Amino acid sequence: MATIKNSLAPVLARTDIAGYCRAYYQLTKPKVVALLVLTAWVGMMLATPAPPDMLLVIMASLGIALVSAAAAAFNHVLDQKIDAQMARTYMRPLPKGKLTTGQAVAFACTLAITGFLILLLAVNTLTALLTLVGLFGYAVVYTLLLKRATPQNIVIGGVAGALPPVLGWTAITGSLSGEALLLMMIVFTWTPPHFWALAIHRCNDYAKANIPMLPVTHGIEFTKTAILLYTFLLFLVCLLPFLVGMTGVIYLFASIYLNVKFIYHAWILKFNAQADTAMATFRFSIVHLMVLFLVLLVDHYAKWSFSELLQ
């Protein structure tokens, strides 16, 4: 019997290490961070007519990713009691006891400090400081204060989530610009209909955890109306890059298509919803933002390549 236990020890140890790695990985909310880094990366690409220095892009992306992951980990720490009450989140590492609070805090601090130092030393001071502002805005202002205080939590707190395109822009140029703020405005306007669709699907969870999300405080029908109105507003905001000459017709037509489709999802959610319509709207919103920013990139380099040919 002792021989069998001894032979299994290395296997159990490897399993334990793999479990810890998975738990730490889950703390970073990798899918969310990937979307944030995508918008930051597109901001970098759009900041100059020609492709920027790739080493600078890599270091900026790494720094932004690490600080964003730290913000996600702090969110896990601060929300662990709420997470334990919700079907969507009760399997997270802290509610399930896979990691201790101390381990999660140490991990988050390590990520934040490492990311900040990379941005400070290899990118520029402005980007490093703005990234810290984003971390504070998400982990403290949104998670600790707004989320528990007001149904407008996701609207006000959305500023932090909308910062990455600005971070990408400042990483390359070292300064703010109107174009960067337009990219930020797109993400800021996109955030409420994106998150409220999920909140409708998980309304009972939020009510159980006593979190004042809009469907809980104002009802699901009101929230559906708000989502629909925001998709119309998003349509208009997404036209601004073209109207100010920042983008060309490739972006214009793709933006119109994506936003009309988002409005369609919101319309169905409001007037002909089925059991899975809210989640379908939520999932499409993610595709919407990803494709929109990738189209911004394609449009930018199509314009640049065309201008190079004319010279």
PDB file of N, CA, C and O in Angstrom, residues 26-69:
ATOM      1  N   GLN A  26      -7.267  31.703 -13.972  1.00  0.00           N
ATOM      2  CA  GLN A  26      -8.663  32.133 -13.915  1.00  0.00           C
ATOM      3  C   GLN A  26      -8.815  33.486 -13.231  1.00  0.00           C
ATOM      4  O   GLN A  26      -9.715  34.257 -13.570  1.00  0.00           O
ATOM      5  N   LEU A  27      -7.929  33.781 -12.277  1.00  0.00           N
ATOM      6  CA  LEU A  27      -7.981  35.081 -11.607  1.00  0.00           C
ATOM      7  C   LEU A  27      -7.808  36.245 -12.583  1.00  0.00           C
ATOM      8  O   LEU A  27      -8.302  37.342 -12.344  1.00  0.00           O
ATOM      9  N   THR A  28      -7.104  36.007 -13.679  1.00  0.00           N
ATOM     10  CA  THR A  28      -6.786  37.101 -14.603  1.00  0.00           C
ATOM     11  C   THR A  28      -7.916  37.419 -15.578  1.00  0.00           C
ATOM     12  O   THR A  28      -7.800  38.360 -16.361  1.00  0.00           O
ATOM     13  N   LYS A  29      -8.998  36.636 -15.569  1.00  0.00           N
ATOM     14  CA  LYS A  29     -10.084  36.814 -16.543  1.00  0.00           C
ATOM     15  C   LYS A  29      -9.515  36.938 -17.956  1.00  0.00           C
ATOM     16  O   LYS A  29      -9.628  37.996 -18.615  1.00  0.00           O
ATOM     17  N   PRO A  30      -8.867  35.891 -18.453  1.00  0.00           N
ATOM     18  CA  PRO A  30      -8.084  35.986 -19.691  1.00  0.00           C
ATOM     19  C   PRO A  30      -8.868  36.444 -20.911  1.00  0.00           C
ATOM     20  O   PRO A  30      -8.330  37.169 -21.755  1.00  0.00           O
ATOM     21  N   LYS A  31     -10.142  36.046 -21.035  1.00  0.00           N
ATOM     22  CA  LYS A  31     -10.917  36.471 -22.200  1.00  0.00           C
ATOM     23  C   LYS A  31     -11.183  37.977 -22.178  1.00  0.00           C
ATOM     24  O   LYS A  31     -11.122  38.640 -23.214  1.00  0.00           O
ATOM     25  N   VAL A  32     -11.474  38.493 -20.987  1.00  0.00           N
ATOM     26  CA  VAL A  32     -11.694  39.937 -20.849  1.00  0.00           C
ATOM     27  C   VAL A  32     -10.408  40.692 -21.147  1.00  0.00           C
ATOM     28  O   VAL A  32     -10.403  41.686 -21.888  1.00  0.00           O
ATOM     29  N   VAL A  33      -9.305  40.226 -20.584  1.00  0.00           N
ATOM     30  CA  VAL A  33      -8.012  40.882 -20.791  1.00  0.00           C
ATOM     31  C   VAL A  33      -7.629  40.845 -22.271  1.00  0.00           C
ATOM     32  O   VAL A  33      -7.108  41.826 -22.818  1.00  0.00           O
ATOM     33  N   ALA A  34      -7.903  39.728 -22.939  1.00  0.00           N
ATOM     34  CA  ALA A  34      -7.583  39.619 -24.364  1.00  0.00           C
ATOM     35  C   ALA A  34      -8.324  40.674 -25.183  1.00  0.00           C
ATOM     36  O   ALA A  34      -7.751  41.290 -26.095  1.00  0.00           O
ATOM     37  N   LEU A  35      -9.598  40.914 -24.853  1.00  0.00           N
ATOM     38  CA  LEU A  35     -10.374  41.928 -25.560  1.00  0.00           C
ATOM     39  C   LEU A  35      -9.827  43.326 -25.270  1.00  0.00           C
ATOM     40  O   LEU A  35      -9.726  44.166 -26.172  1.00  0.00           O
ATOM     41  N   LEU A  36      -9.442  43.577 -24.023  1.00  0.00           N
ATOM     42  CA  LEU A  36      -8.867  44.869 -23.667  1.00  0.00           C
ATOM     43  C   LEU A  36      -7.555  45.105 -24.405  1.00  0.00           C
ATOM     44  O   LEU A  36      -7.305  46.207 -24.924  1.00  0.00           O
ATOM     45  N   VAL A  37      -6.714  44.084 -24.455  1.00  0.00           N
ATOM     46  CA  VAL A  37      -5.423  44.220 -25.129  1.00  0.00           C
ATOM     47  C   VAL A  37      -5.620  44.403 -26.632  1.00  0.00           C
ATOM     48  O   VAL A  37      -4.872  45.150 -27.277  1.00  0.00           O
ATOM     49  N   LEU A  38      -6.634  43.750 -27.198  1.00  0.00           N
ATOM     50  CA  LEU A  38      -6.927  43.956 -28.617  1.00  0.00           C
ATOM     51  C   LEU A  38      -7.234  45.416 -28.905  1.00  0.00           C
ATOM     52  O   LEU A  38      -6.703  45.997 -29.853  1.00  0.00           O
ATOM     53  N   THR A  39      -8.096  46.027 -28.088  1.00  0.00           N
ATOM     54  CA  THR A  39      -8.436  47.440 -28.323  1.00  0.00           C
ATOM     55  C   THR A  39      -7.224  48.339 -28.107  1.00  0.00           C
ATOM     56  O   THR A  39      -7.057  49.337 -28.806  1.00  0.00           O
ATOM     57  N   ALA A  40      -6.371  47.989 -27.139  1.00  0.00           N
ATOM     58  CA  ALA A  40      -5.141  48.756 -26.921  1.00  0.00           C
ATOM     59  C   ALA A  40      -4.198  48.611 -28.116  1.00  0.00           C
ATOM     60  O   ALA A  40      -3.592  49.593 -28.572  1.00  0.00           O
ATOM     61  N   TRP A  41      -4.061  47.398 -28.616  1.00  0.00           N
ATOM     62  CA  TRP A  41      -3.179  47.122 -29.750  1.00  0.00           C
ATOM     63  C   TRP A  41      -3.633  47.887 -30.993  1.00  0.00           C
ATOM     64  O   TRP A  41      -2.811  48.476 -31.710  1.00  0.00           O
ATOM     65  N   VAL A  42      -4.935  47.905 -31.236  1.00  0.00           N
ATOM     66  CA  VAL A  42      -5.449  48.667 -32.379  1.00  0.00           C
ATOM     67  C   VAL A  42      -5.169  50.156 -32.175  1.00  0.00           C
ATOM     68  O   VAL A  42      -4.801  50.863 -33.124  1.00  0.00           O
ATOM     69  N   GLY A  43      -5.303  50.633 -30.938  1.00  0.00           N
ATOM     70  CA  GLY A  43      -4.952  52.019 -30.650  1.00  0.00           C
ATOM     71  C   GLY A  43      -3.500  52.320 -31.003  1.00  0.00           C
ATOM     72  O   GLY A  43      -3.180  53.393 -31.535  1.00  0.00           O
ATOM     73  N   MET A  44      -2.606  51.376 -30.731  1.00  0.00           N
ATOM     74  CA  MET A  44      -1.189  51.552 -31.091  1.00  0.00           C
ATOM     75  C   MET A  44      -1.014  51.628 -32.602  1.00  0.00           C
ATOM     76  O   MET A  44      -0.270  52.471 -33.122  1.00  0.00           O
ATOM     77  N   MET A  45      -1.679  50.727 -33.316  1.00  0.00           N
ATOM     78  CA  MET A  45      -1.529  50.675 -34.765  1.00  0.00           C
ATOM     79  C   MET A  45      -2.064  51.932 -35.444  1.00  0.00           C
ATOM     80  O   MET A  45      -1.534  52.377 -36.466  1.00  0.00           O
ATOM     81  N   LEU A  46      -3.129  52.494 -34.869  1.00  0.00           N
ATOM     82  CA  LEU A  46      -3.755  53.671 -35.474  1.00  0.00           C
ATOM     83  C   LEU A  46      -3.049  54.972 -35.108  1.00  0.00           C
ATOM     84  O   LEU A  46      -3.327  56.013 -35.700  1.00  0.00           O
ATOM     85  N   ALA A  47      -2.139  54.919 -34.146  1.00  0.00           N
ATOM     86  CA  ALA A  47      -1.525  56.148 -33.622  1.00  0.00           C
ATOM     87  C   ALA A  47      -0.575  56.800 -34.615  1.00  0.00           C
ATOM     88  O   ALA A  47      -0.317  58.004 -34.534  1.00  0.00           O
ATOM     89  N   THR A  48      -0.022  56.029 -35.550  1.00  0.00           N
ATOM     90  CA  THR A  48       0.891  56.574 -36.558  1.00  0.00           C
ATOM     91  C   THR A  48       0.472  56.059 -37.933  1.00  0.00           C
ATOM     92  O   THR A  48      -0.069  54.956 -38.050  1.00  0.00           O
ATOM     93  N   PRO A  49       0.748  56.819 -38.993  1.00  0.00           N
ATOM     94  CA  PRO A  49       0.375  56.368 -40.339  1.00  0.00           C
ATOM     95  C   PRO A  49       1.062  55.056 -40.724  1.00  0.00           C
ATOM     96  O   PRO A  49       0.423  54.134 -41.219  1.00  0.00           O
ATOM     97  N   ALA A  50       2.347  54.969 -40.472  1.00  0.00           N
ATOM     98  CA  ALA A  50       3.103  53.751 -40.778  1.00  0.00           C
ATOM     99  C   ALA A  50       3.109  52.833 -39.560  1.00  0.00           C
ATOM    100  O   ALA A  50       2.820  53.266 -38.443  1.00  0.00           O
ATOM    101  N   PRO A  51       3.440  51.550 -39.740  1.00  0.00           N
ATOM    102  CA  PRO A  51       3.497  50.638 -38.589  1.00  0.00           C
ATOM    103  C   PRO A  51       4.489  51.126 -37.538  1.00  0.00           C
ATOM    104  O   PRO A  51       5.589  51.554 -37.874  1.00  0.00           O
ATOM    105  N   PRO A  52       4.115  51.093 -36.265  1.00  0.00           N
ATOM    106  CA  PRO A  52       5.015  51.534 -35.198  1.00  0.00           C
ATOM    107  C   PRO A  52       6.108  50.512 -34.920  1.00  0.00           C
ATOM    108  O   PRO A  52       6.090  49.398 -35.459  1.00  0.00           O
ATOM    109  N   ASP A  53       7.050  50.895 -34.076  1.00  0.00           N
ATOM    110  CA  ASP A  53       8.129  49.992 -33.674  1.00  0.00           C
ATOM    111  C   ASP A  53       7.551  48.773 -32.960  1.00  0.00           C
ATOM    112  O   ASP A  53       6.833  48.901 -31.967  1.00  0.00           O
ATOM    113  N   MET A  54       7.862  47.578 -33.480  1.00  0.00           N
ATOM    114  CA  MET A  54       7.230  46.362 -32.969  1.00  0.00           C
ATOM    115  C   MET A  54       7.669  46.016 -31.542  1.00  0.00           C
ATOM    116  O   MET A  54       6.886  45.470 -30.769  1.00  0.00           O
ATOM    117  N   LEU A  55       8.914  46.338 -31.195  1.00  0.00           N
ATOM    118  CA  LEU A  55       9.359  46.069 -29.819  1.00  0.00           C
ATOM    119  C   LEU A  55       8.564  46.915 -28.836  1.00  0.00           C
ATOM    120  O   LEU A  55       8.144  46.431 -27.774  1.00  0.00           O
ATOM    121  N   LEU A  56       8.317  48.169 -29.190  1.00  0.00           N
ATOM    122  CA  LEU A  56       7.518  49.051 -28.345  1.00  0.00           C
ATOM    123  C   LEU A  56       6.090  48.529 -28.224  1.00  0.00           C
ATOM    124  O   LEU A  56       5.498  48.543 -27.133  1.00  0.00           O
ATOM    125  N   VAL A  57       5.539  48.041 -29.316  1.00  0.00           N
ATOM    126  CA  VAL A  57       4.183  47.474 -29.305  1.00  0.00           C
ATOM    127  C   VAL A  57       4.118  46.261 -28.375  1.00  0.00           C
ATOM    128  O   VAL A  57       3.177  46.113 -27.573  1.00  0.00           O
ATOM    129  N   ILE A  58       5.135  45.399 -28.468  1.00  0.00           N
ATOM    130  CA  ILE A  58       5.154  44.188 -27.633  1.00  0.00           C
ATOM    131  C   ILE A  58       5.251  44.545 -26.156  1.00  0.00           C
ATOM    132  O   ILE A  58       4.509  44.015 -25.314  1.00  0.00           O
ATOM    133  N   MET A  59       6.144  45.461 -25.809  1.00  0.00           N
ATOM    134  CA  MET A  59       6.322  45.837 -24.405  1.00  0.00           C
ATOM    135  C   MET A  59       5.073  46.535 -23.866  1.00  0.00           C
ATOM    136  O   MET A  59       4.644  46.278 -22.729  1.00  0.00           O
ATOM    137  N   ALA A  60       4.476  47.399 -24.682  1.00  0.00           N
ATOM    138  CA  ALA A  60       3.257  48.090 -24.249  1.00  0.00           C
ATOM    139  C   ALA A  60       2.111  47.099 -24.061  1.00  0.00           C
ATOM    140  O   ALA A  60       1.371  47.170 -23.068  1.00  0.00           O
ATOM    141  N   SER A  61       1.970  46.170 -24.997  1.00  0.00           N
ATOM    142  CA  SER A  61       0.906  45.167 -24.893  1.00  0.00           C
ATOM    143  C   SER A  61       1.092  44.308 -23.647  1.00  0.00           C
ATOM    144  O   SER A  61       0.124  44.005 -22.934  1.00  0.00           O
ATOM    145  N   LEU A  62       2.339  43.921 -23.381  1.00  0.00           N
ATOM    146  CA  LEU A  62       2.632  43.100 -22.204  1.00  0.00           C
ATOM    147  C   LEU A  62       2.312  43.865 -20.922  1.00  0.00           C
ATOM    148  O   LEU A  62       1.660  43.331 -20.004  1.00  0.00           O
ATOM    149  N   GLY A  63       2.756  45.113 -20.838  1.00  0.00           N
ATOM    150  CA  GLY A  63       2.499  45.908 -19.635  1.00  0.00           C
ATOM    151  C   GLY A  63       1.019  46.127 -19.396  1.00  0.00           C
ATOM    152  O   GLY A  63       0.520  45.976 -18.269  1.00  0.00           O
ATOM    153  N   ILE A  64       0.290  46.477 -20.454  1.00  0.00           N
ATOM    154  CA  ILE A  64      -1.147  46.708 -20.336  1.00  0.00           C
ATOM    155  C   ILE A  64      -1.863  45.411 -19.948  1.00  0.00           C
ATOM    156  O   ILE A  64      -2.775  45.416 -19.110  1.00  0.00           O
ATOM    157  N   ALA A  65      -1.440  44.289 -20.538  1.00  0.00           N
ATOM    158  CA  ALA A  65      -2.049  42.998 -20.221  1.00  0.00           C
ATOM    159  C   ALA A  65      -1.841  42.635 -18.756  1.00  0.00           C
ATOM    160  O   ALA A  65      -2.770  42.168 -18.077  1.00  0.00           O
ATOM    161  N   LEU A  66      -0.636  42.858 -18.241  1.00  0.00           N
ATOM    162  CA  LEU A  66      -0.344  42.494 -16.848  1.00  0.00           C
ATOM    163  C   LEU A  66      -1.138  43.350 -15.865  1.00  0.00           C
ATOM    164  O   LEU A  66      -1.691  42.836 -14.882  1.00  0.00           O
ATOM    165  N   VAL A  67      -1.215  44.654 -16.113  1.00  0.00           N
ATOM    166  CA  VAL A  67      -1.974  45.519 -15.207  1.00  0.00           C
ATOM    167  C   VAL A  67      -3.473  45.226 -15.309  1.00  0.00           C
ATOM    168  O   VAL A  67      -4.187  45.237 -14.300  1.00  0.00           O
ATOM    169  N   SER A  68      -3.956  44.928 -16.503  1.00  0.00           N
ATOM    170  CA  SER A  68      -5.360  44.549 -16.671  1.00  0.00           C
ATOM    171  C   SER A  68      -5.660  43.243 -15.942  1.00  0.00           C
ATOM    172  O   SER A  68      -6.718  43.095 -15.306  1.00  0.00           O
ATOM    173  N   ALA A  69      -4.744  42.301 -16.028  1.00  0.00           N
ATOM    174  CA  ALA A  69      -4.907  41.037 -15.312  1.00  0.00           C
ATOM    175  C   ALA A  69      -4.893  41.260 -13.803  1.00  0.00           C
ATOM    176  O   ALA A  69      -5.623  40.601 -13.055  1.00  0.00           O
TER     177      ALA A  69
END
